[in-house]
Tab-separated table of N, CA, C and O in Angstrom:
chain	number	residue	atom	x	y	z
A	1	MET	N	130.034	15.208	-30.572
A	1	MET	CA	130.837	14.901	-29.399
A	1	MET	C	130.037	15.194	-28.143
A	1	MET	O	129.290	16.159	-28.094
A	2	ALA	N	130.318	14.447	-27.136
A	2	ALA	CA	129.640	14.648	-25.859
A	2	ALA	C	130.329	15.773	-25.106
A	2	ALA	O	131.491	16.111	-25.368
A	3	ASP	N	129.589	16.356	-24.165
A	3	ASP	CA	130.138	17.453	-23.368
A	3	ASP	C	131.370	17.014	-22.590
A	3	ASP	O	132.311	17.795	-22.413
A	4	ASP	N	131.383	15.769	-22.114
A	4	ASP	CA	132.541	15.269	-21.363
A	4	ASP	C	133.789	15.225	-22.242
A	4	ASP	O	134.887	15.559	-21.798
A	5	GLU	N	133.612	14.812	-23.490
A	5	GLU	CA	134.743	14.752	-24.409
A	5	GLU	C	135.280	16.148	-24.718
A	5	GLU	O	136.495	16.377	-24.752
A	6	LEU	N	134.361	17.091	-24.948
A	6	LEU	CA	134.784	18.475	-25.201
A	6	LEU	C	135.524	19.052	-24.002
A	6	LEU	O	136.545	19.737	-24.157
A	7	GLU	N	135.016	18.790	-22.823
A	7	GLU	CA	135.660	19.302	-21.610
A	7	GLU	C	137.056	18.695	-21.455
A	7	GLU	O	138.004	19.394	-21.085
A	8	ALA	N	137.208	17.420	-21.757
A	8	ALA	CA	138.518	16.762	-21.666
A	8	ALA	C	139.490	17.377	-22.677
A	8	ALA	O	140.668	17.608	-22.367
A	9	ILE	N	139.002	17.655	-23.885
A	9	ILE	CA	139.842	18.278	-24.911
A	9	ILE	C	140.246	19.685	-24.482
A	9	ILE	O	141.402	20.089	-24.641
A	10	ARG	N	139.310	20.423	-23.914
A	10	ARG	CA	139.623	21.786	-23.436
A	10	ARG	C	140.685	21.746	-22.342
A	10	ARG	O	141.603	22.560	-22.335
A	11	ARG	N	140.538	20.820	-21.382
A	11	ARG	CA	141.511	20.714	-20.296
A	11	ARG	C	142.887	20.340	-20.841
A	11	ARG	O	143.894	20.893	-20.405
A	12	GLN	N	142.917	19.423	-21.805
A	12	GLN	CA	144.188	19.022	-22.394
A	12	GLN	C	144.842	20.189	-23.123
A	12	GLN	O	146.032	20.440	-22.988
A	13	ARG	N	144.061	20.929	-23.878
A	13	ARG	CA	144.587	22.083	-24.618
A	13	ARG	C	145.078	23.164	-23.656
A	13	ARG	O	146.130	23.774	-23.883
A	14	MET	N	144.326	23.392	-22.576
A	14	MET	CA	144.735	24.388	-21.575
A	14	MET	C	146.055	23.972	-20.930
A	14	MET	O	146.947	24.801	-20.720
A	15	ALA	N	146.206	22.686	-20.628
A	15	ALA	CA	147.458	22.195	-20.043
A	15	ALA	C	148.619	22.392	-21.013
A	15	ALA	O	149.720	22.781	-20.608
A	16	GLU	N	148.373	22.140	-22.311
A	16	GLU	CA	149.417	22.360	-23.316
A	16	GLU	C	149.815	23.828	-23.380
A	16	GLU	O	151.000	24.163	-23.444
A	17	LEU	N	148.823	24.712	-23.389
A	17	LEU	CA	149.112	26.150	-23.449
A	17	LEU	C	149.869	26.617	-22.217
A	17	LEU	O	150.794	27.427	-22.311
A	18	GLN	N	149.452	26.111	-21.040
A	18	GLN	CA	150.128	26.526	-19.812
A	18	GLN	C	151.563	26.030	-19.782
A	18	GLN	O	152.458	26.741	-19.332
A	19	SER	N	151.799	24.828	-20.267
A	19	SER	CA	153.178	24.336	-20.278
A	19	SER	C	154.010	25.090	-21.307
A	19	SER	O	155.200	25.329	-21.122
A	20	LYS	N	153.380	25.488	-22.411
A	20	LYS	CA	154.093	26.228	-23.451
A	20	LYS	C	154.405	27.655	-23.018
A	20	LYS	O	155.485	28.176	-23.271
A	21	HIS	N	153.482	28.308	-22.352
A	21	HIS	CA	153.637	29.720	-21.978
A	21	HIS	C	153.933	29.902	-20.500
A	21	HIS	O	153.787	30.993	-19.974
A	22	GLY	N	154.347	28.894	-19.825
A	22	GLY	CA	154.602	29.008	-18.400
A	22	GLY	C	153.308	28.798	-17.647
A	22	GLY	O	152.351	28.240	-18.148
A	23	SER	N	153.271	29.255	-16.437
A	23	SER	CA	152.102	29.019	-15.593
A	23	SER	C	151.126	30.184	-15.640
A	23	SER	O	150.675	30.675	-14.613
A	24	LEU	N	150.809	30.655	-16.827
A	24	LEU	CA	149.844	31.735	-16.971
A	24	LEU	C	148.438	31.195	-16.741
A	24	LEU	O	148.087	30.130	-17.206
A	25	SER	N	147.661	31.941	-16.041
A	25	SER	CA	146.262	31.556	-15.899
A	25	SER	C	145.479	32.147	-17.055
A	25	SER	O	145.961	33.009	-17.779
A	26	TRP	N	144.275	31.702	-17.253
A	26	TRP	CA	143.440	32.201	-18.338
A	26	TRP	C	143.236	33.708	-18.210
A	26	TRP	O	143.244	34.437	-19.183
A	27	ASN	N	143.099	34.215	-16.992
A	27	ASN	CA	142.886	35.649	-16.780
A	27	ASN	C	144.084	36.464	-17.239
A	27	ASN	O	143.933	37.563	-17.736
A	28	GLN	N	145.287	35.921	-17.073
A	28	GLN	CA	146.481	36.667	-17.473
A	28	GLN	C	146.611	36.730	-18.982
A	28	GLN	O	147.271	37.607	-19.504
A	29	MET	N	145.978	35.784	-19.701
A	29	MET	CA	146.094	35.783	-21.144
A	29	MET	C	145.006	36.605	-21.814
A	29	MET	O	145.052	36.845	-22.990
A	30	SER	N	144.033	37.075	-21.077
A	30	SER	CA	142.954	37.835	-21.694
A	30	SER	C	143.429	39.233	-22.054
A	30	SER	O	144.132	39.875	-21.288
A	31	PRO	N	143.069	39.727	-23.246
A	31	PRO	CA	143.581	41.014	-23.697
A	31	PRO	C	142.990	42.203	-22.953
A	31	PRO	O	143.543	43.277	-22.993
A	32	GLY	N	141.898	42.038	-22.261
A	32	GLY	CA	141.248	43.167	-21.617
A	32	GLY	C	141.882	43.598	-20.320
A	32	GLY	O	141.592	44.664	-19.805
A	33	ASP	N	142.759	42.805	-19.749
A	33	ASP	CA	143.330	43.105	-18.443
A	33	ASP	C	144.737	43.663	-18.609
A	33	ASP	O	145.711	42.930	-18.681
A	34	SER	N	144.859	44.981	-18.679
A	34	SER	CA	146.148	45.610	-18.954
A	34	SER	C	147.086	45.570	-17.756
A	34	SER	O	148.298	45.601	-17.934
A	35	SER	N	146.584	45.502	-16.527
A	35	SER	CA	147.475	45.471	-15.370
A	35	SER	C	148.262	44.164	-15.339
A	35	SER	O	149.446	44.165	-15.026
A	36	ASN	N	147.614	43.050	-15.676
A	36	ASN	CA	148.334	41.783	-15.746
A	36	ASN	C	149.321	41.796	-16.893
A	36	ASN	O	150.402	41.225	-16.795
A	37	ASP	N	148.937	42.428	-17.996
A	37	ASP	CA	149.826	42.533	-19.151
A	37	ASP	C	151.066	43.350	-18.787
A	37	ASP	O	152.184	42.970	-19.111
A	38	GLN	N	150.862	44.456	-18.089
A	38	GLN	CA	151.993	45.291	-17.671
A	38	GLN	C	152.881	44.540	-16.692
A	38	GLN	O	154.106	44.621	-16.769
A	39	GLN	N	152.252	43.805	-15.782
A	39	GLN	CA	153.021	43.034	-14.817
A	39	GLN	C	153.830	41.959	-15.533
A	39	GLN	O	155.000	41.740	-15.218
A	40	GLY	N	153.227	41.317	-16.515
A	40	GLY	CA	153.941	40.305	-17.289
A	40	GLY	C	155.103	40.900	-18.060
A	40	GLY	O	156.178	40.303	-18.132
A	41	GLN	N	154.888	42.074	-18.634
A	41	GLN	CA	155.966	42.746	-19.366
A	41	GLN	C	157.093	43.139	-18.422
A	41	GLN	O	158.270	43.021	-18.758
A	42	GLN	N	156.713	43.608	-17.239
A	42	GLN	CA	157.714	44.005	-16.257
A	42	GLN	C	158.525	42.789	-15.795
A	42	GLN	O	159.749	42.859	-15.674
A	43	GLU	N	157.845	41.666	-15.568
A	43	GLU	CA	158.545	40.446	-15.167
A	43	GLU	C	159.466	39.952	-16.279
A	43	GLU	O	160.583	39.516	-16.014
A	44	ALA	N	158.996	40.031	-17.519
A	44	ALA	CA	159.823	39.609	-18.649
A	44	ALA	C	161.057	40.499	-18.767
A	44	ALA	O	162.161	40.005	-19.026
A	45	LYS	N	160.877	41.790	-18.570
A	45	LYS	CA	162.007	42.722	-18.638
A	45	LYS	C	163.006	42.434	-17.519
A	45	LYS	O	164.219	42.464	-17.732
A	46	GLN	N	162.491	42.125	-16.333
A	46	GLN	CA	163.357	41.810	-15.206
A	46	GLN	C	164.138	40.518	-15.470
A	46	GLN	O	165.335	40.443	-15.199
A	47	LYS	N	163.470	39.510	-16.035
A	47	LYS	CA	164.152	38.261	-16.357
A	47	LYS	C	165.230	38.486	-17.413
A	47	LYS	O	166.317	37.916	-17.337
A	48	GLU	N	164.927	39.326	-18.400
A	48	GLU	CA	165.916	39.634	-19.435
A	48	GLU	C	167.129	40.328	-18.826
A	48	GLU	O	168.271	40.005	-19.153
A	49	THR	N	166.892	41.272	-17.920
A	49	THR	CA	167.981	41.981	-17.255
A	49	THR	C	168.828	41.020	-16.438
A	49	THR	O	170.063	41.080	-16.473
A	50	GLU	N	168.175	40.119	-15.716
A	50	GLU	CA	168.910	39.132	-14.926
A	50	GLU	C	169.749	38.226	-15.824
A	50	GLU	O	170.890	37.903	-15.496
A	51	MET	N	169.179	37.829	-16.965
A	51	MET	CA	169.898	36.969	-17.896
A	51	MET	C	171.110	37.704	-18.468
A	51	MET	O	172.205	37.149	-18.543
A	52	ARG	N	170.912	38.968	-18.850
A	52	ARG	CA	172.019	39.767	-19.395
A	52	ARG	C	173.129	39.898	-18.360
A	52	ARG	O	174.308	39.708	-18.665
A	53	ASN	N	172.756	40.225	-17.117
A	53	ASN	CA	173.754	40.383	-16.061
A	53	ASN	C	174.489	39.077	-15.789
A	53	ASN	O	175.696	39.080	-15.524
A	54	SER	N	173.777	37.968	-15.860
A	54	SER	CA	174.396	36.664	-15.643
A	54	SER	C	175.425	36.360	-16.729
A	54	SER	O	176.540	35.917	-16.434
A	55	ILE	N	175.063	36.616	-17.972
A	55	ILE	CA	175.995	36.376	-19.078
A	55	ILE	C	177.211	37.281	-18.953
A	55	ILE	O	178.353	36.832	-19.108
A	56	LEU	N	176.966	38.561	-18.656
A	56	LEU	CA	178.085	39.496	-18.531
A	56	LEU	C	178.999	39.118	-17.368
A	56	LEU	O	180.220	39.255	-17.466
A	57	ALA	N	178.424	38.630	-16.271
A	57	ALA	CA	179.241	38.203	-15.137
A	57	ALA	C	180.123	37.009	-15.504
A	57	ALA	O	181.239	36.873	-15.002
A	58	GLN	N	179.629	36.175	-16.398
A	58	GLN	CA	180.400	35.004	-16.817
A	58	GLN	C	181.525	35.366	-17.780
A	58	GLN	O	182.561	34.707	-17.785
A	59	VAL	N	181.331	36.377	-18.601
A	59	VAL	CA	182.316	36.667	-19.651
A	59	VAL	C	183.264	37.813	-19.319
A	59	VAL	O	184.291	37.956	-19.990
A	60	LEU	N	182.960	38.623	-18.314
A	60	LEU	CA	183.825	39.760	-17.974
A	60	LEU	C	184.568	39.505	-16.672
A	60	LEU	O	183.987	38.988	-15.709
A	61	ASP	N	185.843	39.910	-16.626
A	61	ASP	CA	186.522	39.862	-15.338
A	61	ASP	C	186.139	41.119	-14.540
A	61	ASP	O	185.425	41.986	-15.038
A	62	GLN	N	186.595	41.187	-13.298
A	62	GLN	CA	186.168	42.266	-12.395
A	62	GLN	C	186.485	43.658	-12.927
A	62	GLN	O	185.662	44.563	-12.873
A	63	SER	N	187.693	43.841	-13.453
A	63	SER	CA	188.078	45.170	-13.923
A	63	SER	C	187.260	45.580	-15.148
A	63	SER	O	186.866	46.742	-15.279
A	64	ALA	N	186.987	44.628	-16.039
A	64	ALA	CA	186.179	44.937	-17.223
A	64	ALA	C	184.742	45.248	-16.825
A	64	ALA	O	184.111	46.144	-17.382
A	65	ARG	N	184.249	44.512	-15.851
A	65	ARG	CA	182.879	44.754	-15.383
A	65	ARG	C	182.756	46.150	-14.745
A	65	ARG	O	181.795	46.865	-14.970
A	66	ALA	N	183.771	46.521	-13.967
A	66	ALA	CA	183.781	47.850	-13.356
A	66	ALA	C	183.850	48.936	-14.427
A	66	ALA	O	183.155	49.954	-14.348
A	67	ARG	N	184.681	48.711	-15.441
A	67	ARG	CA	184.817	49.673	-16.534
A	67	ARG	C	183.491	49.846	-17.277
A	67	ARG	O	183.077	50.949	-17.592
A	68	LEU	N	182.814	48.729	-17.541
A	68	LEU	CA	181.531	48.779	-18.237
A	68	LEU	C	180.476	49.486	-17.386
A	68	LEU	O	179.661	50.254	-17.907
A	69	SER	N	180.500	49.266	-16.087
A	69	SER	CA	179.556	49.960	-15.195
A	69	SER	C	179.796	51.466	-15.209
A	69	SER	O	178.843	52.253	-15.223
A	70	ASN	N	181.066	51.870	-15.196
A	70	ASN	CA	181.384	53.297	-15.269
A	70	ASN	C	180.938	53.894	-16.605
A	70	ASN	O	180.416	55.002	-16.651
A	71	LEU	N	181.144	53.146	-17.670
A	71	LEU	CA	180.718	53.596	-18.993
A	71	LEU	C	179.194	53.765	-19.037
A	71	LEU	O	178.691	54.729	-19.606
A	72	ALA	N	178.481	52.846	-18.405
A	72	ALA	CA	177.018	52.911	-18.401
A	72	ALA	C	176.505	54.154	-17.674
A	72	ALA	O	175.445	54.692	-18.026
A	73	LEU	N	177.248	54.634	-16.703
A	73	LEU	CA	176.844	55.851	-15.999
A	73	LEU	C	176.965	57.079	-16.882
A	73	LEU	O	176.145	57.988	-16.826
A	74	VAL	N	178.004	57.109	-17.719
A	74	VAL	CA	178.290	58.275	-18.547
A	74	VAL	C	177.591	58.202	-19.906
A	74	VAL	O	177.009	59.176	-20.364
A	75	LYS	N	177.669	57.050	-20.535
A	75	LYS	CA	177.109	56.867	-21.881
A	75	LYS	C	176.305	55.565	-21.927
A	75	LYS	O	176.788	54.542	-22.428
A	76	PRO	N	175.091	55.595	-21.406
A	76	PRO	CA	174.307	54.359	-21.297
A	76	PRO	C	174.014	53.675	-22.630
A	76	PRO	O	174.041	52.448	-22.713
A	77	GLU	N	173.765	54.457	-23.690
A	77	GLU	CA	173.446	53.831	-24.977
A	77	GLU	C	174.662	53.128	-25.572
A	77	GLU	O	174.548	52.079	-26.203
A	78	LYS	N	175.845	53.680	-25.338
A	78	LYS	CA	177.059	53.050	-25.852
A	78	LYS	C	177.438	51.833	-25.006
A	78	LYS	O	177.914	50.828	-25.533
A	79	ALA	N	177.190	51.911	-23.718
A	79	ALA	CA	177.436	50.753	-22.856
A	79	ALA	C	176.509	49.609	-23.242
A	79	ALA	O	176.919	48.442	-23.264
A	80	LYS	N	175.272	49.933	-23.571
A	80	LYS	CA	174.312	48.919	-23.995
A	80	LYS	C	174.769	48.257	-25.295
A	80	LYS	O	174.636	47.047	-25.469
A	81	ALA	N	175.337	49.046	-26.194
A	81	ALA	CA	175.853	48.502	-27.447
A	81	ALA	C	177.003	47.534	-27.186
A	81	ALA	O	177.076	46.462	-27.793
A	82	VAL	N	177.887	47.891	-26.262
A	82	VAL	CA	179.001	47.010	-25.910
A	82	VAL	C	178.461	45.735	-25.257
A	82	VAL	O	178.900	44.626	-25.571
A	83	GLU	N	177.486	45.881	-24.366
A	83	GLU	CA	176.877	44.708	-23.726
A	83	GLU	C	176.260	43.787	-24.767
A	83	GLU	O	176.448	42.568	-24.717
A	84	ASN	N	175.500	44.362	-25.698
A	84	ASN	CA	174.873	43.557	-26.751
A	84	ASN	C	175.923	42.817	-27.575
A	84	ASN	O	175.742	41.649	-27.921
A	85	TYR	N	177.008	43.508	-27.889
A	85	TYR	CA	178.095	42.906	-28.662
A	85	TYR	C	178.719	41.738	-27.890
A	85	TYR	O	178.937	40.660	-28.439
A	86	LEU	N	178.973	41.949	-26.605
A	86	LEU	CA	179.553	40.897	-25.769
A	86	LEU	C	178.620	39.692	-25.663
A	86	LEU	O	179.057	38.545	-25.763
A	87	ILE	N	177.347	39.958	-25.451
A	87	ILE	CA	176.377	38.872	-25.312
A	87	ILE	C	176.262	38.088	-26.610
A	87	ILE	O	176.218	36.856	-26.606
A	88	GLN	N	176.250	38.801	-27.731
A	88	GLN	CA	176.175	38.130	-29.022
A	88	GLN	C	177.413	37.244	-29.234
A	88	GLN	O	177.301	36.103	-29.680
A	89	MET	N	178.576	37.770	-28.912
A	89	MET	CA	179.799	36.988	-29.067
A	89	MET	C	179.796	35.767	-28.148
A	89	MET	O	180.226	34.683	-28.541
A	90	ALA	N	179.313	35.945	-26.936
A	90	ALA	CA	179.254	34.827	-25.984
A	90	ALA	C	178.307	33.744	-26.482
A	90	ALA	O	178.618	32.551	-26.414
A	91	ARG	N	177.161	34.143	-26.991
A	91	ARG	CA	176.191	33.172	-27.489
A	91	ARG	C	176.703	32.418	-28.704
A	91	ARG	O	176.337	31.275	-28.933
A	92	MET	N	177.535	33.069	-29.488
A	92	MET	CA	178.086	32.428	-30.688
A	92	MET	C	179.377	31.674	-30.389
A	92	MET	O	179.977	31.087	-31.286
A	93	GLY	N	179.820	31.709	-29.133
A	93	GLY	CA	181.026	30.991	-28.736
A	93	GLY	C	182.309	31.619	-29.236
A	93	GLY	O	183.316	30.931	-29.414
A	94	GLN	N	182.301	32.917	-29.443
A	94	GLN	CA	183.473	33.591	-29.996
A	94	GLN	C	184.416	34.145	-28.931
A	94	GLN	O	185.453	34.695	-29.265
A	95	LEU	N	184.056	34.006	-27.674
A	95	LEU	CA	184.928	34.488	-26.604
A	95	LEU	C	185.728	33.306	-26.070
A	95	LEU	O	185.169	32.290	-25.692
A	96	GLY	N	187.043	33.461	-26.044
A	96	GLY	CA	187.899	32.371	-25.603
A	96	GLY	C	188.053	32.262	-24.105
A	96	GLY	O	188.599	31.302	-23.600
A	97	GLY	N	187.614	33.216	-23.392
A	97	GLY	CA	187.739	33.235	-21.941
A	97	GLY	C	187.130	34.521	-21.424
A	97	GLY	O	186.361	35.182	-22.118
A	98	LYS	N	187.488	34.868	-20.212
A	98	LYS	CA	186.961	36.110	-19.650
A	98	LYS	C	187.570	37.314	-20.356
A	98	LYS	O	188.764	37.340	-20.665
A	99	VAL	N	186.732	38.292	-20.603
A	99	VAL	CA	187.173	39.518	-21.266
A	99	VAL	C	187.805	40.423	-20.211
A	99	VAL	O	187.217	40.668	-19.154
A	100	ARG	N	189.011	40.905	-20.519
A	100	ARG	CA	189.721	41.801	-19.607
A	100	ARG	C	189.396	43.253	-19.946
A	100	ARG	O	188.787	43.540	-20.975
A	101	GLU	N	189.826	44.135	-19.102
A	101	GLU	CA	189.562	45.564	-19.306
A	101	GLU	C	190.172	46.055	-20.623
A	101	GLU	O	189.536	46.796	-21.366
A	102	LEU	N	191.354	45.619	-20.939
A	102	LEU	CA	192.005	46.027	-22.184
A	102	LEU	C	191.207	45.545	-23.393
A	102	LEU	O	191.016	46.287	-24.364
A	103	ASP	N	190.727	44.294	-23.338
A	103	ASP	CA	189.899	43.765	-24.425
A	103	ASP	C	188.625	44.596	-24.572
A	103	ASP	O	188.166	44.863	-25.684
A	104	LEU	N	188.057	44.987	-23.443
A	104	LEU	CA	186.841	45.794	-23.457
A	104	LEU	C	187.104	47.149	-24.117
A	104	LEU	O	186.283	47.636	-24.898
A	105	LYS	N	188.260	47.741	-23.845
A	105	LYS	CA	188.613	49.012	-24.479
A	105	LYS	C	188.711	48.859	-25.994
A	105	LYS	O	188.259	49.724	-26.742
A	106	HIS	N	189.294	47.736	-26.438
A	106	HIS	CA	189.401	47.489	-27.880
A	106	HIS	C	188.011	47.327	-28.502
A	106	HIS	O	187.752	47.841	-29.596
A	107	MET	N	187.142	46.618	-27.824
A	107	MET	CA	185.767	46.455	-28.321
A	107	MET	C	185.065	47.795	-28.386
A	107	MET	O	184.349	48.089	-29.338
A	108	TRP	N	185.261	48.587	-27.354
A	108	TRP	CA	184.649	49.917	-27.296
A	108	TRP	C	185.097	50.742	-28.495
A	108	TRP	O	184.283	51.353	-29.182
A	109	THR	N	186.395	50.724	-28.779
A	109	THR	CA	186.938	51.469	-29.916
A	109	THR	C	186.350	50.952	-31.227
A	109	THR	O	185.947	51.739	-32.087
A	110	TYR	N	186.277	49.641	-31.372
A	110	TYR	CA	185.719	49.037	-32.580
A	110	TYR	C	184.264	49.475	-32.782
A	110	TYR	O	183.877	49.886	-33.872
A	111	ILE	N	183.477	49.401	-31.735
A	111	ILE	CA	182.055	49.757	-31.836
A	111	ILE	C	181.894	51.235	-32.169
A	111	ILE	O	181.085	51.605	-33.026
A	112	ILE	N	182.659	52.075	-31.519
A	112	ILE	CA	182.559	53.514	-31.775
A	112	ILE	C	182.947	53.834	-33.219
A	112	ILE	O	182.269	54.602	-33.897
A	113	GLU	N	184.017	53.227	-33.718
A	113	GLU	CA	184.451	53.506	-35.086
A	113	GLU	C	183.448	53.009	-36.125
A	113	GLU	O	183.184	53.683	-37.118
A	114	HIS	N	182.880	51.841	-35.892
A	114	HIS	CA	182.004	51.239	-36.893
A	114	HIS	C	180.551	51.690	-36.794
A	114	HIS	O	179.796	51.531	-37.749
A	115	PHE	N	180.167	52.229	-35.664
A	115	PHE	CA	178.768	52.622	-35.496
A	115	PHE	C	178.613	54.096	-35.156
A	115	PHE	O	177.595	54.527	-34.646
A	116	ARG	N	179.622	54.884	-35.477
A	116	ARG	CA	179.596	56.316	-35.173
A	116	ARG	C	178.381	56.995	-35.806
A	116	ARG	O	177.698	57.795	-35.174
A	117	ASP	N	178.079	56.672	-37.073
A	117	ASP	CA	176.930	57.278	-37.751
A	117	ASP	C	175.628	56.969	-37.020
A	117	ASP	O	174.770	57.832	-36.877
A	118	TRP	N	175.480	55.714	-36.568
A	118	TRP	CA	174.247	55.332	-35.861
A	118	TRP	C	174.100	56.129	-34.577
A	118	TRP	O	173.032	56.643	-34.275
A	119	PHE	N	175.195	56.261	-33.811
A	119	PHE	CA	175.140	57.012	-32.569
A	119	PHE	C	174.848	58.489	-32.827
A	119	PHE	O	174.161	59.134	-32.045
A	120	ASP	N	175.352	59.022	-33.935
A	120	ASP	CA	175.088	60.416	-34.266
A	120	ASP	C	173.623	60.635	-34.638
A	120	ASP	O	173.040	61.662	-34.325
A	121	ARG	N	173.028	59.651	-35.308
A	121	ARG	CA	171.614	59.762	-35.708
A	121	ARG	C	170.651	59.489	-34.554
A	121	ARG	O	169.492	59.864	-34.613
A	122	HIS	N	171.119	58.796	-33.523
A	122	HIS	CA	170.273	58.456	-32.394
A	122	HIS	C	170.882	59.055	-31.112
A	122	HIS	O	171.466	58.347	-30.308
A	123	PRO	N	170.727	60.353	-30.958
A	123	PRO	CA	171.322	61.013	-29.782
A	123	PRO	C	170.663	60.516	-28.496
A	123	PRO	O	169.535	60.046	-28.489
A	124	ARG	N	171.397	60.666	-27.422
A	124	ARG	CA	170.920	60.259	-26.105
A	124	ARG	C	169.697	61.066	-25.711
A	124	ARG	O	169.653	62.283	-25.895
A	125	LYS	N	168.707	60.365	-25.169
A	125	LYS	CA	167.488	61.033	-24.704
A	125	LYS	C	167.687	61.476	-23.271
A	125	LYS	O	168.039	60.693	-22.413
A	126	SER	N	167.481	62.736	-23.007
A	126	SER	CA	167.678	63.261	-21.658
A	126	SER	C	166.448	63.154	-20.835
A	126	SER	O	165.358	63.142	-21.229
């Protein structure tokens, strides 16, 4: 193959990779640069948090959202479990509408009863 053909193939492959992985530059994909890796991880975590908050805002009414926020202040690991449960149900289409505070209390009770052993084995980290 000629150098021009190889260069064209490289450019095409790079364009495919960039479209597949977003607009990452070659430097961001290199394993030796940990600051870019950390920045990418931080951005991914921020996007995940935004996505979670968006889903929760869609499925919870105001009182349930306030209740969940209060729970997160006192018992963050249990609030996270309730959030995960809500998000999973929303993604599977199992929620018929906005979740009210009373519904949230029932979910909380269900999670605590069924996952008590897990919470006991994984105590909160101070």
